[in-house]
Coordinates of C-alpha atoms in Angstrom, one line a residue:
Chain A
X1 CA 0.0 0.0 0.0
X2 CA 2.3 2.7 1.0
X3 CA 5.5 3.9 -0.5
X4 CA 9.1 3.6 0.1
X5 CA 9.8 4.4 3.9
X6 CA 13.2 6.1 4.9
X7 CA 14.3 7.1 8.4
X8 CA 15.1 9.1 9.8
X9 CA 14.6 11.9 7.7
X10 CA 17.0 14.2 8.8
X11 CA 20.4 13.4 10.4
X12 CA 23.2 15.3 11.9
X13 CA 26.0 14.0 13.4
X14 CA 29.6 14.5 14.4
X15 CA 32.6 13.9 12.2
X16 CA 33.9 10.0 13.3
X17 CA 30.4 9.0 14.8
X18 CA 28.5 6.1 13.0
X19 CA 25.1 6.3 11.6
X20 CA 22.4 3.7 10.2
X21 CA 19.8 4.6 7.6
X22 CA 16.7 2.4 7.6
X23 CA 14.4 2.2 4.1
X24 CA 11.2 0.2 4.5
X25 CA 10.2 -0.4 0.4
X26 CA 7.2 -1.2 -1.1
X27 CA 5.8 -4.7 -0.3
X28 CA 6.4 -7.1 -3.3
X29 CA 9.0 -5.3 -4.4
X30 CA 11.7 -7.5 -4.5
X31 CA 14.3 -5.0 -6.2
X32 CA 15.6 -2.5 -3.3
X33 CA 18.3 0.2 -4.0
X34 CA 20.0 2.9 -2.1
X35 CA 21.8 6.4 -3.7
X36 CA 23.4 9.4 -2.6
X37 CA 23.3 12.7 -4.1
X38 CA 25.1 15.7 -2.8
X39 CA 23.5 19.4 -3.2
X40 CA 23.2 20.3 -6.6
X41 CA 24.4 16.6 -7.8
X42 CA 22.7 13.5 -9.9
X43 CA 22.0 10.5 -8.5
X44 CA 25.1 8.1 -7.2
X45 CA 24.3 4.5 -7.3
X46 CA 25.7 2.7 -4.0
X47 CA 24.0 -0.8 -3.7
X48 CA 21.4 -2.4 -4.9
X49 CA 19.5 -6.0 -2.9
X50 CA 17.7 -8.7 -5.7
X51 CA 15.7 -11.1 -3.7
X52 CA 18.0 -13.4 -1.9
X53 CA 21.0 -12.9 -4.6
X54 CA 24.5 -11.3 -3.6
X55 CA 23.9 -7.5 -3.3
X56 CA 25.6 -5.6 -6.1
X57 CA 27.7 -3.0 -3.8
X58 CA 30.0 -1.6 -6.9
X59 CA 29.1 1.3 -5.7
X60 CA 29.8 1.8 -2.5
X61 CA 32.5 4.7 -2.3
X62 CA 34.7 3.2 0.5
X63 CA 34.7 0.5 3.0
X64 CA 33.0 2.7 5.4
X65 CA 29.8 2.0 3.5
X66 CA 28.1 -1.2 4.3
X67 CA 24.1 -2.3 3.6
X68 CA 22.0 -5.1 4.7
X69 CA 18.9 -6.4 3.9
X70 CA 16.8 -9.3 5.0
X71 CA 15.2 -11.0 2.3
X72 CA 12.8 -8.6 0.7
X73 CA 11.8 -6.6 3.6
X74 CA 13.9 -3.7 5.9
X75 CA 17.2 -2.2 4.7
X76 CA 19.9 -0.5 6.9
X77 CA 23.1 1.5 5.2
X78 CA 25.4 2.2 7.8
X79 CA 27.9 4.4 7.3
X80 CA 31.0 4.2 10.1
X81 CA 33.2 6.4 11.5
X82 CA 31.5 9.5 9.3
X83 CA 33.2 12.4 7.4
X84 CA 32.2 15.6 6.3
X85 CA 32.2 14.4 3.0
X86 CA 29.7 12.1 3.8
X87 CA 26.8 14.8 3.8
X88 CA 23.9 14.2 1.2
X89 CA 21.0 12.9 0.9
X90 CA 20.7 9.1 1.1
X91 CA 17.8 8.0 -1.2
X92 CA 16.3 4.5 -0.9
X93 CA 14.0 2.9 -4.0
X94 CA 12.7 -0.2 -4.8
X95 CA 10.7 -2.0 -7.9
X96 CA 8.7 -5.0 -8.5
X97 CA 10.7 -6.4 -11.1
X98 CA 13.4 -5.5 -14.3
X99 CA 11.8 -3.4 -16.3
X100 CA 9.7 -1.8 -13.6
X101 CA 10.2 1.8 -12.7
X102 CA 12.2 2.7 -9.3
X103 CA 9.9 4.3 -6.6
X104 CA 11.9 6.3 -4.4
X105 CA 11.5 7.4 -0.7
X106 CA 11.9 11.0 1.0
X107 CA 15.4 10.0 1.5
X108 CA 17.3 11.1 4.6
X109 CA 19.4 14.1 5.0
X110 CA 22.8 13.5 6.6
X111 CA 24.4 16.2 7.8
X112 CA 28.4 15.6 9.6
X113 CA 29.6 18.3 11.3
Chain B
X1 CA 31.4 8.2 -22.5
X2 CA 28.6 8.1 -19.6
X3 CA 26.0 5.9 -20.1
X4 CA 23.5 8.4 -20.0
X5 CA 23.8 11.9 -20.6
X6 CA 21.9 15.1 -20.2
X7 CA 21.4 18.5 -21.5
X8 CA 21.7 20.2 -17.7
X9 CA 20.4 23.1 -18.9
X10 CA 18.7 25.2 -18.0
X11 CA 15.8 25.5 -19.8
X12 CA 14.0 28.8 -19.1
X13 CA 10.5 29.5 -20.6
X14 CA 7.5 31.8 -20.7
X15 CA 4.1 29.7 -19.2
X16 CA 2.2 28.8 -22.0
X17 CA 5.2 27.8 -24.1
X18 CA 6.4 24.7 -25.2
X19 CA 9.7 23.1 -24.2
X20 CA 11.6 19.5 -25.4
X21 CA 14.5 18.1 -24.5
X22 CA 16.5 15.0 -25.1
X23 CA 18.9 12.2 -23.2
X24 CA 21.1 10.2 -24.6
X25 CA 22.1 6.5 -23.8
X26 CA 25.5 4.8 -24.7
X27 CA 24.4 1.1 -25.0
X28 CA 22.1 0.2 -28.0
X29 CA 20.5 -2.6 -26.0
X30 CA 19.0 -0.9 -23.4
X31 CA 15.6 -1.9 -22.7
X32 CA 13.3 0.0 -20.6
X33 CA 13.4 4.0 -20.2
X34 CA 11.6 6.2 -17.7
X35 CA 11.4 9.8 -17.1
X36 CA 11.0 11.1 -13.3
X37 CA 10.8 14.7 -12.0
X38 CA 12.4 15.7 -9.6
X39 CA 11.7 19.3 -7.0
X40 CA 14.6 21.4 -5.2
X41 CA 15.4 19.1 -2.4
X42 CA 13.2 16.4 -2.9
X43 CA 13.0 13.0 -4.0
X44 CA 12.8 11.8 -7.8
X45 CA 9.3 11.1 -8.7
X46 CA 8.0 8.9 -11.7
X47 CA 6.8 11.1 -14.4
X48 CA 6.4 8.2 -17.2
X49 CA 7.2 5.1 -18.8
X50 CA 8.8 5.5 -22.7
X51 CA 7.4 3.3 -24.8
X52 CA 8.4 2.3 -28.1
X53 CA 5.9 4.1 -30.3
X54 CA 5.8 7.0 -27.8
X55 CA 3.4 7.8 -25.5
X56 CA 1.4 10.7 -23.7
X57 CA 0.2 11.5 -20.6
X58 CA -2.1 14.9 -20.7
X59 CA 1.1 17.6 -21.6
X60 CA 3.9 15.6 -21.6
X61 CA 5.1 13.2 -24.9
X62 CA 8.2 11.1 -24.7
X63 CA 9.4 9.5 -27.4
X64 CA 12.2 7.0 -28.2
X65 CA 15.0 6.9 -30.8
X66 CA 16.6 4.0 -31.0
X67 CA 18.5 4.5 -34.0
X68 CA 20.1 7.7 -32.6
X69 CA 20.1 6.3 -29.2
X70 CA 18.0 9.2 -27.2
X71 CA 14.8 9.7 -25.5
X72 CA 12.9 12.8 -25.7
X73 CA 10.3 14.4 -23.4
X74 CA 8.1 17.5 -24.4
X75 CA 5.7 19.6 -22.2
X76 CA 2.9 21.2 -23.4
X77 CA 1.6 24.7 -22.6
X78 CA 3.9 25.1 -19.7
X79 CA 3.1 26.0 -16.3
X80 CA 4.5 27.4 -13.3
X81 CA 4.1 24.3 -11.5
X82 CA 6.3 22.4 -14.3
X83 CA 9.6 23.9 -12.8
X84 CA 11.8 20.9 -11.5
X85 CA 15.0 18.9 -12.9
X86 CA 13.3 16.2 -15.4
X87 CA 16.2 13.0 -15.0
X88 CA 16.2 10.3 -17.4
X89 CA 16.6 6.2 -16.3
X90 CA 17.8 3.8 -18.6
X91 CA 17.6 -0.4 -18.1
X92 CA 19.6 -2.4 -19.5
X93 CA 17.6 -6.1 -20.2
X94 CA 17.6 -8.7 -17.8
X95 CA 19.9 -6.1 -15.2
X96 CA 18.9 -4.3 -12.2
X97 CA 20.9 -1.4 -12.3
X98 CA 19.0 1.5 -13.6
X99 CA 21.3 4.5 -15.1
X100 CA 20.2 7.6 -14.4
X101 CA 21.2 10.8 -16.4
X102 CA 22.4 13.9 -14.5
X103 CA 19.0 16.2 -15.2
X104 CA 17.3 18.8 -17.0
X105 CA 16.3 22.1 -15.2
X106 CA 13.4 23.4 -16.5
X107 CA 12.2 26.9 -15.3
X108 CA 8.6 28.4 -16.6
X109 CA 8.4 31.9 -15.6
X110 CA 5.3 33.7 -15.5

């Protein structure tokens, strides 16, 4: 019924702290993806979950970045010992299937201070 | 060469006027194209599907090239309302990853 869920929605934390972003998707969508895009940027592709496959993490920008996801429910991106470069917004989709359009959430803004 | 590439604009138009602009893809074999909308610090949101023979919804048209590898979306007696960065998705068959091109800013002015 409803859309994608992120939270929280906004985030600030200190520089070195860790921080886990949760994205409830769609139900029956077994497709779940996460992004990041800084002020004024496009869309960076981080990690995407397909059912019970191995997550495709060729994006992940360092080894900082980790995501899980239990079968085709909940994910958490946790991002560990944070940097300032780390600020964006952290955007969460999922889809039913190939082919299928991606439905985002309201993402969560991460500020590091 | 990105996969997917974008005018970035921008795009500035009187309301009431028509406005069109294209993306381009890199891969000929990409499958399934989308254009989404998306508003100063919010989230992308689906605008439509591209089909094959082009398609409609109320003001905006999208077409597809395939020979010249681009996707095209127009809007109609533009409104205020119709300000936003239009991104383009492209699918690749039987893959997940969905490429996404940089965006087009599009601002009606009154």
């Amino acid at each position: 019924g409803a859309g994608v869920s992120q939270s929280p929605s906004n985030k600030v934390t200190e520089k070195g702290k860790d921080v886990e972003l949760r994205c409830d998707p769609i139900s029956g969508h077994t497709a779940l993806y996460w992004y990041r895009q800084r002020l004024g940027q496009g869309l960076e592709f981080l990690i995407y979950f397909q059912g019970n496959s191995a997550p495709d993490k060729s994006g992940l920008p360092s080894d900082r970045f980790s995501a899980e996801r239990t079968g085709e429910s909940v994910s958490t991106l946790t991002i560990q010992r944070t940097q300032q470069e780390d600020s964006a917004v952290y955007l969460c989709a999922s889809r039913r299937t190939v082919g299928s359009p991606l439905h985002f959430g309201n993402g969560t803004r991460l500020t590091v201070t | 060469r990105k996969e997917v590439e974008q005018d970035p604009g921008p795009f500035n138009v009187p309301e009431g006027a028509t406005v069109a602009f294209n993306c381009t893809y890199s891969n000929s074999a990409s499958q399934s194209f989308f254009w989404y909308r998306q508003d100063c610090r919010k989230e992308p949101k689906l605008l439509m599907s591209v089909y094959s023979s082009g398609n409609e919804d109320g003001r905006f048209t999208a077409q597809l090239n395939r020979a010249s590898q681009y996707i095209s979306l127009l809007i109609r007696d533009s409104k205020l309302s119709d300000s936003a960065t239009y991104l383009c998705a492209v699918n690749l068959p039987n893959d997940y990853k969905l490429s996404f091109g940089a965006g087009t800013t599009v601002t009606v002015r009154a």
